[in-house]
CSV table of C-alpha atoms and ligand atoms in Angstrom, one decimal:
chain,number,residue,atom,x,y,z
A,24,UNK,CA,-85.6,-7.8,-181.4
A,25,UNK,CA,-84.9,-7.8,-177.4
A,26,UNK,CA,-81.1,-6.3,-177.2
A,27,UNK,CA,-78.4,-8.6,-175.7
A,28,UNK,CA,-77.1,-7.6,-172.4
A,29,UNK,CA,-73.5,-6.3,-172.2
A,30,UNK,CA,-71.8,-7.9,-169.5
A,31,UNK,CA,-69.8,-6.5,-166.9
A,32,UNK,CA,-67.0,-6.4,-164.9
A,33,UNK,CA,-66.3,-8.8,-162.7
A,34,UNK,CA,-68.5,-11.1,-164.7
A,35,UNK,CA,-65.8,-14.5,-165.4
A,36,UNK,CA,-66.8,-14.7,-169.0
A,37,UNK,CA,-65.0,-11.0,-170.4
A,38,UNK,CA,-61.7,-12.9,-168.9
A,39,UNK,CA,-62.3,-16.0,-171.6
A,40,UNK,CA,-59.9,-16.8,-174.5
A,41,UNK,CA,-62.1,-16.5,-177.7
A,42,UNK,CA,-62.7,-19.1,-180.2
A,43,UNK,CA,-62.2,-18.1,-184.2
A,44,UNK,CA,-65.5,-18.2,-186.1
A,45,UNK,CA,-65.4,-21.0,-188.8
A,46,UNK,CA,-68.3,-20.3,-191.0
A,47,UNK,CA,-70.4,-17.3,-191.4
A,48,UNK,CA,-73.8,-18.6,-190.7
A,49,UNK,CA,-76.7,-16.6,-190.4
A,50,UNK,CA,-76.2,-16.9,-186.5
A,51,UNK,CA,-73.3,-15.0,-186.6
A,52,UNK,CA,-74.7,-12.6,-189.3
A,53,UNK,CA,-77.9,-12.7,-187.0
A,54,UNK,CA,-75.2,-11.9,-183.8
A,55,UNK,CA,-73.1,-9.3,-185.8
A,56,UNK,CA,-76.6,-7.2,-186.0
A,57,UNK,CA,-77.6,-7.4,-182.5
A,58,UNK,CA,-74.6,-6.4,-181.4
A,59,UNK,CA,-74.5,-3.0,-183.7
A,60,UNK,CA,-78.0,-2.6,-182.6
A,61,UNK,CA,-76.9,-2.8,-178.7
A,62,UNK,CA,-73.6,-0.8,-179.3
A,63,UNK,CA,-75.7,2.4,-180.8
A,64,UNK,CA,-78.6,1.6,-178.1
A,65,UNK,CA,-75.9,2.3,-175.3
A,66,UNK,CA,-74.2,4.3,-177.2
A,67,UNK,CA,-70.5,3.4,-178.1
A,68,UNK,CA,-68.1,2.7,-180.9
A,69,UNK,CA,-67.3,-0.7,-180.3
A,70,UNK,CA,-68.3,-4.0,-179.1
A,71,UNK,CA,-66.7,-7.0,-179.0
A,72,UNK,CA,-68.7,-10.4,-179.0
A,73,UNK,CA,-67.5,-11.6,-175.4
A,74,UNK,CA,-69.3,-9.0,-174.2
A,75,UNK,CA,-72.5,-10.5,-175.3
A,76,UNK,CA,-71.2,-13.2,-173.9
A,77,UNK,CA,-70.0,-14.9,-177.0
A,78,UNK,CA,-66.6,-16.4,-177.0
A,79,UNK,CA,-66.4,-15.7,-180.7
A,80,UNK,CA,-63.8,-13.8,-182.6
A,81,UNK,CA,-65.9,-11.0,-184.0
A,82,UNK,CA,-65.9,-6.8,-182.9
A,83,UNK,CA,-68.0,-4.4,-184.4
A,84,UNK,CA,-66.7,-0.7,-184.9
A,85,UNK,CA,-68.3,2.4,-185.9
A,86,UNK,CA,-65.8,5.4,-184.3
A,87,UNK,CA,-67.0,8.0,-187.1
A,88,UNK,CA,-70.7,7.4,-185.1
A,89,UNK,CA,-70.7,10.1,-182.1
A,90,UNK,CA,-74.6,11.1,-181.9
A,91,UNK,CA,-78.3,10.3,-183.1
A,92,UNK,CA,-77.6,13.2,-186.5
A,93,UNK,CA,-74.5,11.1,-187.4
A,94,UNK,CA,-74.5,8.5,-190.5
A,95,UNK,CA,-74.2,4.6,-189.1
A,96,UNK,CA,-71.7,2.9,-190.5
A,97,UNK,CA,-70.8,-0.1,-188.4
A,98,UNK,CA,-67.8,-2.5,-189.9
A,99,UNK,CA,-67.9,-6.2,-188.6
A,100,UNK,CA,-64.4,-7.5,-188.3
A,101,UNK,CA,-64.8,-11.5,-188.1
A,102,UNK,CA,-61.0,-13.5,-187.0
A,103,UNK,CA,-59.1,-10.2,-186.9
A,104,UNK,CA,-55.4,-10.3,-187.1
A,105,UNK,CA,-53.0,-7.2,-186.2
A,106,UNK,CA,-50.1,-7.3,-189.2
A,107,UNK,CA,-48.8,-4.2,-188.3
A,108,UNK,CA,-48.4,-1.6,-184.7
A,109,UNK,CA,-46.4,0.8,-184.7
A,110,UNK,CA,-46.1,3.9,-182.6
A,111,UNK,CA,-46.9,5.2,-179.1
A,112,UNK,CA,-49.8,7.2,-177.6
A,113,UNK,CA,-52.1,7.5,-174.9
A,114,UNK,CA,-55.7,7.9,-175.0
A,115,UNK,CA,-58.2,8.3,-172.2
A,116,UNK,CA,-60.7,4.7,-172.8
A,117,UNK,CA,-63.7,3.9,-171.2
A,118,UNK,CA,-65.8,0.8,-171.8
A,119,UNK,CA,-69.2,0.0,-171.9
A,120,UNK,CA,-68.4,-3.7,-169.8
A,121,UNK,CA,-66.2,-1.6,-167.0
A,122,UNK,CA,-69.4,1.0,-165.7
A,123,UNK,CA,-68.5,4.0,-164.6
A,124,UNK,CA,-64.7,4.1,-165.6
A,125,UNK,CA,-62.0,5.7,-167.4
A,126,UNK,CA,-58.4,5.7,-167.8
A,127,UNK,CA,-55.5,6.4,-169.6
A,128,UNK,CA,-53.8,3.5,-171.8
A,129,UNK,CA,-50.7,3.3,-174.0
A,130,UNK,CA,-51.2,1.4,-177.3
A,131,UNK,CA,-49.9,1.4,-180.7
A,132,UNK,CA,-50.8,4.7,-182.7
A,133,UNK,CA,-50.7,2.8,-185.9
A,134,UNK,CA,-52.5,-0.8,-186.8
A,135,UNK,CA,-53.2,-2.9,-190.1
A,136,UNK,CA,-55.9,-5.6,-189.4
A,137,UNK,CA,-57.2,-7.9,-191.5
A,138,UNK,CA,-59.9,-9.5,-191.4
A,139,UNK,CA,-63.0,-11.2,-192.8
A,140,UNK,CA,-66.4,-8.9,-193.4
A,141,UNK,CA,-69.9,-10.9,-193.4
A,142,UNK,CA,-69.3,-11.9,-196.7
A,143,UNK,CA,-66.2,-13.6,-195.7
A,144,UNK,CA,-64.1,-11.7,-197.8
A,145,UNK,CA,-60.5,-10.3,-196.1
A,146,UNK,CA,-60.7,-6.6,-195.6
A,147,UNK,CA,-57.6,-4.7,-194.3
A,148,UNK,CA,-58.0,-1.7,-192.3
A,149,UNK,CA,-54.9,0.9,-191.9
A,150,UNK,CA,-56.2,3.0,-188.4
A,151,UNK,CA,-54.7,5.5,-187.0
A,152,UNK,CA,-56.4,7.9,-183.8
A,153,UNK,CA,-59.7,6.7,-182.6
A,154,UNK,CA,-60.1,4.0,-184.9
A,155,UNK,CA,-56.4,2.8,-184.0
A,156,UNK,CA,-57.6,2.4,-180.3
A,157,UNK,CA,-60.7,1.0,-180.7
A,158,UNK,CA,-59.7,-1.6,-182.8
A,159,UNK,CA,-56.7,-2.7,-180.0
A,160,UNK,CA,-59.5,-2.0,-177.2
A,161,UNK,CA,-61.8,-4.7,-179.3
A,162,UNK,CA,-59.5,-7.4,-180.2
A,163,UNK,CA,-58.2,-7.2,-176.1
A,164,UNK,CA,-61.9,-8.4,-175.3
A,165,UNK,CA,-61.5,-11.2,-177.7
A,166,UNK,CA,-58.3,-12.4,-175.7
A,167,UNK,CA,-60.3,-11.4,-172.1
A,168,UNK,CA,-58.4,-8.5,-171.5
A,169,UNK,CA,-60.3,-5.5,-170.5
A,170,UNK,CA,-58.5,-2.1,-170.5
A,171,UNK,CA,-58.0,-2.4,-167.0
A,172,UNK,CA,-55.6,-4.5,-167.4
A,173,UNK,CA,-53.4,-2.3,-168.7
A,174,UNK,CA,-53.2,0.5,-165.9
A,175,UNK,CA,-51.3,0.7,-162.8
A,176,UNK,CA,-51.8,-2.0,-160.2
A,177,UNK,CA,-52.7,0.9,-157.6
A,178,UNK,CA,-55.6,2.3,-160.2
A,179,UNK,CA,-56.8,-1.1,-160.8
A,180,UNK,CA,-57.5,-2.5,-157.5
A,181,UNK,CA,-58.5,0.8,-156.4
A,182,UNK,CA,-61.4,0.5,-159.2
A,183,UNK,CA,-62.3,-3.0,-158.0
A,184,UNK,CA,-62.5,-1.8,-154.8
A,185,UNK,CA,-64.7,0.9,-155.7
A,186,UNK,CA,-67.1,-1.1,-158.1
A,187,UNK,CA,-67.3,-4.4,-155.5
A,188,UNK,CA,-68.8,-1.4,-153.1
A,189,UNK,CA,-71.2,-0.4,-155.7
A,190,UNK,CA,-72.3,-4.2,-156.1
A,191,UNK,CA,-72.5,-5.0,-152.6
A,192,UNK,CA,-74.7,-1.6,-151.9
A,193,UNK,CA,-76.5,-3.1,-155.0
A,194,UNK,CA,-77.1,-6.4,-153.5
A,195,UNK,CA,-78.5,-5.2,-149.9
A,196,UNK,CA,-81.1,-3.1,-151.2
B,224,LIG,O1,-65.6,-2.1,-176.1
B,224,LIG,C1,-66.4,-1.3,-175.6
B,224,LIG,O2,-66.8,-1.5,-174.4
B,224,LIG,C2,-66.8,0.0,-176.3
B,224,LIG,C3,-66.0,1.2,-175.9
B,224,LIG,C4,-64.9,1.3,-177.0
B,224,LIG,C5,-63.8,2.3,-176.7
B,224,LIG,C6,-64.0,3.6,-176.2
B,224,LIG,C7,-62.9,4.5,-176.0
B,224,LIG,C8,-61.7,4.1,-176.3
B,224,LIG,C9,-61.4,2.8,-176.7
B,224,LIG,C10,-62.5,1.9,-176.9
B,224,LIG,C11,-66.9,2.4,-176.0
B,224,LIG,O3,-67.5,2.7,-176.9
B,224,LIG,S1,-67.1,3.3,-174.5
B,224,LIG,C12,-68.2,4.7,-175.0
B,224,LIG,C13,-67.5,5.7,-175.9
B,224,LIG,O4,-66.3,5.8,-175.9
B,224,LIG,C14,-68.3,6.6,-176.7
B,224,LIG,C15,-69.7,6.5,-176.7
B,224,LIG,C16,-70.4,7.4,-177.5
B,224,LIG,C17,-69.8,8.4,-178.3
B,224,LIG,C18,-68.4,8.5,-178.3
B,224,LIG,C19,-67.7,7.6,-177.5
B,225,LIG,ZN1,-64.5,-2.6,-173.9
C-alpha cells in the first residue's frame, strides 16, 4: 500500500473546518490504517485526517510508541468531543505538517474525550501528559488550526518567514 502524503504548511487544506464522519465504511476503516501506517513510517504519535488531506473528523494516536523496539498500539478516535479540560501546562510540540519546527504551547493538562472507535462504539479517554497534548494538538487539525497558531505573533511570522525561504530556495533549484 503506497503511504499518503502528509501535507504541509502553508498548504490551504490544514486551515479547513472538518466535516464529522457519518458511517464507518470500509473507506474510513481503509483511511484510519493508512494513516497509522504513515504516522509510524515518519515517525510520530499522532495524525490527524486533514493532514492526509481528508477533511474528516478522525486522529489517530499512539504516544506510548517512541521507537522501532516499542509495542504499536495506535487508537482511532472518529467525531471526538472534549467533555472535560482542566489545568495549565506547557509542552515543547512539533508537527509532522509544520517541517522543521518546534515550540512551546499552553493547553489544558487534563482532557476527557469521547469518541467513536472503528466499531463505532463511544470510548472515553481521561489523558493527562503526553497523551493530554496530543489529543488537543489532533483535534486543533480537525478545526485547521496548526500549533502555530497558538504562539506569539513575532515567533509565527518569523517561522513563515523562515520556511517561505526554504520553499522559494526549493523552487529555484
Ligand atoms: O499531528 C502531528 O503532526 C503529529 C505530532 C504530534 C505531536 C507531537 C508533540 C506534541 C504534540 C503533538 C508528532 O508526532 S511530531 C513528532 C513527535 O513528536 C515524535 C516522533 C517520534 C517519537 C516521539 C515524538
Ligand atoms: Zn500536527
Amino acid at each position: 500500500m503506497a503511504l499518503r502524503e502528509i501535507l504541509q504548511f502553508p498548504d490551504p487544506r490544514l486551515k479547513r473546518v472538518s466535516e464529522p464522519v457519518t458511517e464507518i465504511t470500509e473507506e474510513i476503516r481503509e483511511l484510519a490504517r493508512d494513516m497509522c501506517e504513515a504516522m509510524y513510517d515518519e515517525p510520530g504519535i499522532g495524525l490527524a485526517a486533514p493532514q492526509v488531506g481528508e477533511a474528516l473528523r478522525l486522529f489517530v494516536i499512539d504516544t506510548e510508541w517512541n521507537d522501532e523496539d516499542t509495542e504499536r498500539n495506535a487508537e482511532v478516535l472518529i467525531n471526538p468531543e472534549f467533555i472535560k479540560k482542566e489545568g495549565k501546562t506547557t509542552w515543547e510540540e512539533g508537527c509532522l505538517s509544520v517541517p522543521d519546527y518546534t515550540a512551546e504551547v499552553e493547553r489544558a493538562s487534563e482532557v476527557t474525550v469521547r469518541a467513536l472507535n472503528l466499531e463505532g462504539e463511544e470510548v472515553t479517554y481521561e489523558c493527562t501528559g503526553l497523551k493530554a497534548i496530543c489529543m488537543q494538538h489532533e483535534n486543533d487539525h480537525l478545526d485547521g488550526i496548526l500549533f502555530i497558531d497558538r504562539i506569539s505573533r513575532l515567533k509565527r511570522s518569523l517561522y513563515v518567514k523562515k520556511r517561505k525561504k526554504k520553499l522559494a530556495a526549493e523552487a529555484a533549484e
